[in-house]
Amino acid sequence: MADWSSLPSDLVRRIADCFLATNNLDWYMDFHAVCPSWRSATDDPTDSSDLRFRPRQWIIIDEVFETDTRLMVNTTSGRVLRKDLPLLRQYYVVTVTTNGAYFVLADREHPHAARVLNPFTGHMIRFTAAVPYNMDVTSAAFSCGSSPKLRLLWESDVCDCS
């Protein structure tokens, strides 16, 4: 039987880079987790400054009724993914971003600070600003750079949570 963990690290890296080039972050995360030698040969997906780990070609289209599973689509390949996200139980799910498949969450405890979750890497950015209470958020835009910004929109109003 082949010992897959002994593949040369440059080959492992090339395969991983192909997954990132097509924004197949779920495949990358599974590949990265196979064994310690593959983890050391591939880049750390929790590095939020690395643009390759941002779900830029994904959209969240639906939730599976009464579960933590979400239906997601890669807009380039058309591939559909059912993703189980038990972490969502710990927060209020406010909305999803219009630019990439990020979840906008709010802490369950007062003051309900805003958070943005990358559902593929599990990386979460916490904002000090709270999600406005009793507001029906209609959309959100998120930009991640040296100073992350989150903009929440609801009925002709805007909240800047940066």
mmCIF file of C-alpha atoms in Angstrom:
data_model
loop_
_atom_site.group_PDB
_atom_site.id
_atom_site.type_symbol
_atom_site.label_atom_id
_atom_site.label_comp_id
_atom_site.label_asym_id
_atom_site.label_seq_id
_atom_site.Cartn_x
_atom_site.Cartn_y
_atom_site.Cartn_z
ATOM 1 C CA MET A 1 0.000 0.000 0.000
ATOM 2 C CA ALA A 2 1.280 3.485 -0.891
ATOM 3 C CA ASP A 3 2.420 5.805 1.886
ATOM 4 C CA TRP A 4 0.775 9.046 0.742
ATOM 5 C CA SER A 5 2.313 11.008 3.592
ATOM 6 C CA SER A 6 5.738 10.535 1.985
ATOM 7 C CA LEU A 7 4.883 12.477 -1.183
ATOM 8 C CA PRO A 8 7.519 15.123 -1.942
ATOM 9 C CA SER A 9 6.601 18.445 -0.351
ATOM 10 C CA ASP A 10 6.925 20.346 -3.660
ATOM 11 C CA LEU A 11 4.306 18.058 -5.231
ATOM 12 C CA VAL A 12 1.993 18.477 -2.224
ATOM 13 C CA ARG A 13 2.402 22.251 -2.481
ATOM 14 C CA ARG A 14 1.633 22.271 -6.223
ATOM 15 C CA ILE A 15 -1.588 20.310 -5.683
ATOM 16 C CA ALA A 16 -2.609 22.640 -2.840
ATOM 17 C CA ASP A 17 -1.849 25.692 -4.984
ATOM 18 C CA CYS A 18 -4.170 24.327 -7.712
ATOM 19 C CA PHE A 19 -7.023 24.176 -5.186
ATOM 20 C CA LEU A 20 -6.340 27.750 -4.093
ATOM 21 C CA ALA A 21 -6.080 29.021 -7.675
ATOM 22 C CA THR A 22 -9.665 27.852 -8.296
ATOM 23 C CA ASN A 23 -10.852 29.027 -4.847
ATOM 24 C CA ASN A 24 -11.812 25.467 -3.880
ATOM 25 C CA LEU A 25 -11.160 26.264 -0.250
ATOM 26 C CA ASP A 26 -13.047 23.228 1.047
ATOM 27 C CA TRP A 27 -10.791 20.904 -0.941
ATOM 28 C CA TYR A 28 -7.739 22.801 0.265
ATOM 29 C CA MET A 29 -8.797 22.506 3.914
ATOM 30 C CA ASP A 30 -9.378 18.747 3.565
ATOM 31 C CA PHE A 31 -6.052 18.331 1.752
ATOM 32 C CA HIS A 32 -4.191 20.418 4.358
ATOM 33 C CA ALA A 33 -5.590 18.232 7.161
ATOM 34 C CA VAL A 34 -4.517 14.844 5.746
ATOM 35 C CA CYS A 35 -1.298 14.433 7.717
ATOM 36 C CA PRO A 36 1.435 16.437 9.478
ATOM 37 C CA SER A 37 3.808 16.350 6.490
ATOM 38 C CA TRP A 38 1.127 17.770 4.183
ATOM 39 C CA ARG A 39 0.258 20.465 6.742
ATOM 40 C CA SER A 40 3.888 21.536 6.941
ATOM 41 C CA ALA A 41 4.166 21.622 3.119
ATOM 42 C CA THR A 42 1.111 23.854 2.673
ATOM 43 C CA ASP A 43 0.301 27.385 3.799
ATOM 44 C CA ASP A 44 -1.571 28.124 7.022
ATOM 45 C CA PRO A 45 -5.225 28.816 6.122
ATOM 46 C CA THR A 46 -5.805 30.899 9.250
ATOM 47 C CA ASP A 47 -3.628 33.708 7.870
ATOM 48 C CA SER A 48 -6.383 36.233 7.192
ATOM 49 C CA SER A 49 -4.042 38.516 5.250
ATOM 50 C CA ASP A 50 -3.517 35.859 2.550
ATOM 51 C CA LEU A 51 -5.977 36.690 -0.242
ATOM 52 C CA ARG A 52 -6.009 33.080 -1.462
ATOM 53 C CA PHE A 53 -7.997 31.976 1.607
ATOM 54 C CA ARG A 54 -10.862 34.406 1.086
ATOM 55 C CA PRO A 55 -14.074 32.858 -0.258
ATOM 56 C CA ARG A 56 -14.296 35.288 -3.154
ATOM 57 C CA GLN A 57 -15.940 32.911 -5.657
ATOM 58 C CA TRP A 58 -18.499 31.477 -3.256
ATOM 59 C CA ILE A 59 -22.022 32.491 -2.345
ATOM 60 C CA ILE A 60 -24.291 31.134 0.353
ATOM 61 C CA ILE A 61 -27.655 30.342 -1.186
ATOM 62 C CA ASP A 62 -29.646 28.636 1.523
ATOM 63 C CA GLU A 63 -29.726 27.023 4.906
ATOM 64 C CA VAL A 64 -30.912 23.472 5.422
ATOM 65 C CA PHE A 65 -34.081 23.700 7.534
ATOM 66 C CA GLU A 66 -33.411 23.545 11.301
ATOM 67 C CA THR A 67 -29.739 22.542 10.961
ATOM 68 C CA ASP A 68 -26.329 24.201 10.967
ATOM 69 C CA THR A 69 -25.822 23.172 7.353
ATOM 70 C CA ARG A 70 -25.591 25.796 4.641
ATOM 71 C CA LEU A 71 -25.798 25.370 0.897
ATOM 72 C CA MET A 72 -22.992 27.155 -0.931
ATOM 73 C CA VAL A 73 -22.097 27.531 -4.603
ATOM 74 C CA ASN A 74 -18.765 28.216 -6.252
ATOM 75 C CA THR A 75 -19.822 30.831 -8.816
ATOM 76 C CA THR A 76 -16.961 29.976 -11.163
ATOM 77 C CA SER A 77 -17.291 26.191 -11.322
ATOM 78 C CA GLY A 78 -20.966 25.870 -10.357
ATOM 79 C CA ARG A 79 -20.023 23.289 -7.738
ATOM 80 C CA VAL A 80 -22.525 23.028 -4.883
ATOM 81 C CA LEU A 81 -21.394 22.314 -1.334
ATOM 82 C CA ARG A 82 -23.361 21.446 1.789
ATOM 83 C CA LYS A 83 -21.291 22.752 4.676
ATOM 84 C CA ASP A 84 -22.007 21.892 8.303
ATOM 85 C CA LEU A 85 -21.145 24.861 10.550
ATOM 86 C CA PRO A 86 -21.843 23.971 14.207
ATOM 87 C CA LEU A 87 -19.993 27.162 15.255
ATOM 88 C CA LEU A 88 -23.045 29.147 14.118
ATOM 89 C CA ARG A 89 -24.972 27.866 17.169
ATOM 90 C CA GLN A 90 -22.813 30.072 19.405
ATOM 91 C CA TYR A 91 -23.841 33.348 17.701
ATOM 92 C CA TYR A 92 -26.770 35.129 16.153
ATOM 93 C CA VAL A 93 -26.493 34.830 12.387
ATOM 94 C CA VAL A 94 -27.191 38.346 11.133
ATOM 95 C CA THR A 95 -26.630 37.948 7.389
ATOM 96 C CA VAL A 96 -24.054 36.922 4.808
ATOM 97 C CA THR A 97 -21.869 39.331 2.902
ATOM 98 C CA THR A 98 -22.573 40.320 -0.667
ATOM 99 C CA ASN A 99 -18.881 40.029 -1.540
ATOM 100 C CA GLY A 100 -17.753 36.473 -0.820
ATOM 101 C CA ALA A 101 -19.281 33.868 1.433
ATOM 102 C CA TYR A 102 -18.635 35.436 4.831
ATOM 103 C CA PHE A 103 -21.098 35.144 7.697
ATOM 104 C CA VAL A 104 -21.878 38.251 9.716
ATOM 105 C CA LEU A 105 -22.535 37.163 13.282
ATOM 106 C CA ALA A 106 -23.382 38.855 16.562
ATOM 107 C CA ASP A 107 -22.359 37.738 20.026
ATOM 108 C CA ARG A 108 -25.263 36.246 21.943
ATOM 109 C CA GLU A 109 -24.363 38.364 24.983
ATOM 110 C CA HIS A 110 -24.823 42.116 25.241
ATOM 111 C CA PRO A 111 -23.497 44.305 23.549
ATOM 112 C CA HIS A 112 -23.794 41.816 20.627
ATOM 113 C CA ALA A 113 -20.449 42.672 19.044
ATOM 114 C CA ALA A 114 -20.232 42.052 15.304
ATOM 115 C CA ARG A 115 -18.057 39.253 13.959
ATOM 116 C CA VAL A 116 -17.225 38.059 10.470
ATOM 117 C CA LEU A 117 -16.599 34.342 9.896
ATOM 118 C CA ASN A 118 -14.814 32.688 7.010
ATOM 119 C CA PRO A 119 -16.762 29.402 6.870
ATOM 120 C CA PHE A 120 -13.925 27.526 5.184
ATOM 121 C CA THR A 121 -10.971 28.395 7.418
ATOM 122 C CA GLY A 122 -12.903 29.129 10.617
ATOM 123 C CA HIS A 123 -11.050 32.439 10.937
ATOM 124 C CA MET A 124 -13.160 35.073 12.678
ATOM 125 C CA ILE A 125 -12.671 38.813 12.950
ATOM 126 C CA ARG A 126 -14.262 40.529 15.957
ATOM 127 C CA PHE A 127 -15.409 44.127 15.798
ATOM 128 C CA THR A 128 -15.923 46.269 18.872
ATOM 129 C CA ALA A 129 -19.082 47.813 17.455
ATOM 130 C CA ALA A 130 -22.316 46.048 18.233
ATOM 131 C CA VAL A 131 -24.825 44.909 15.668
ATOM 132 C CA PRO A 132 -27.726 47.359 15.984
ATOM 133 C CA TYR A 133 -30.580 45.922 17.991
ATOM 134 C CA ASN A 134 -33.991 45.472 16.338
ATOM 135 C CA MET A 135 -32.687 46.251 12.867
ATOM 136 C CA ASP A 136 -33.456 43.954 9.973
ATOM 137 C CA VAL A 137 -30.105 43.907 8.168
ATOM 138 C CA THR A 138 -30.692 43.533 4.428
ATOM 139 C CA SER A 139 -27.080 43.226 3.255
ATOM 140 C CA ALA A 140 -23.489 43.531 4.368
ATOM 141 C CA ALA A 141 -20.159 44.338 2.755
ATOM 142 C CA PHE A 142 -16.848 43.291 4.259
ATOM 143 C CA SER A 143 -13.318 44.312 3.366
ATOM 144 C CA CYS A 144 -10.331 42.743 5.045
ATOM 145 C CA GLY A 145 -7.038 44.543 4.978
ATOM 146 C CA SER A 146 -4.833 46.207 7.553
ATOM 147 C CA SER A 147 -8.014 47.727 8.972
ATOM 148 C CA PRO A 148 -11.019 45.433 8.378
ATOM 149 C CA LYS A 149 -14.320 47.137 7.629
ATOM 150 C CA LEU A 150 -17.870 45.862 7.894
ATOM 151 C CA ARG A 151 -20.821 47.801 6.543
ATOM 152 C CA LEU A 152 -24.340 46.735 7.412
ATOM 153 C CA LEU A 153 -27.302 48.031 5.457
ATOM 154 C CA TRP A 154 -30.945 48.069 6.364
ATOM 155 C CA GLU A 155 -33.916 50.008 5.101
ATOM 156 C CA SER A 156 -32.229 53.200 3.849
ATOM 157 C CA ASP A 157 -29.668 53.306 6.648
ATOM 158 C CA VAL A 158 -26.028 52.295 7.024
ATOM 159 C CA CYS A 159 -24.012 51.163 10.043
ATOM 160 C CA ASP A 160 -20.212 51.321 9.815
ATOM 161 C CA CYS A 161 -18.783 48.734 12.248
ATOM 162 C CA SER A 162 -15.102 49.393 11.487
#
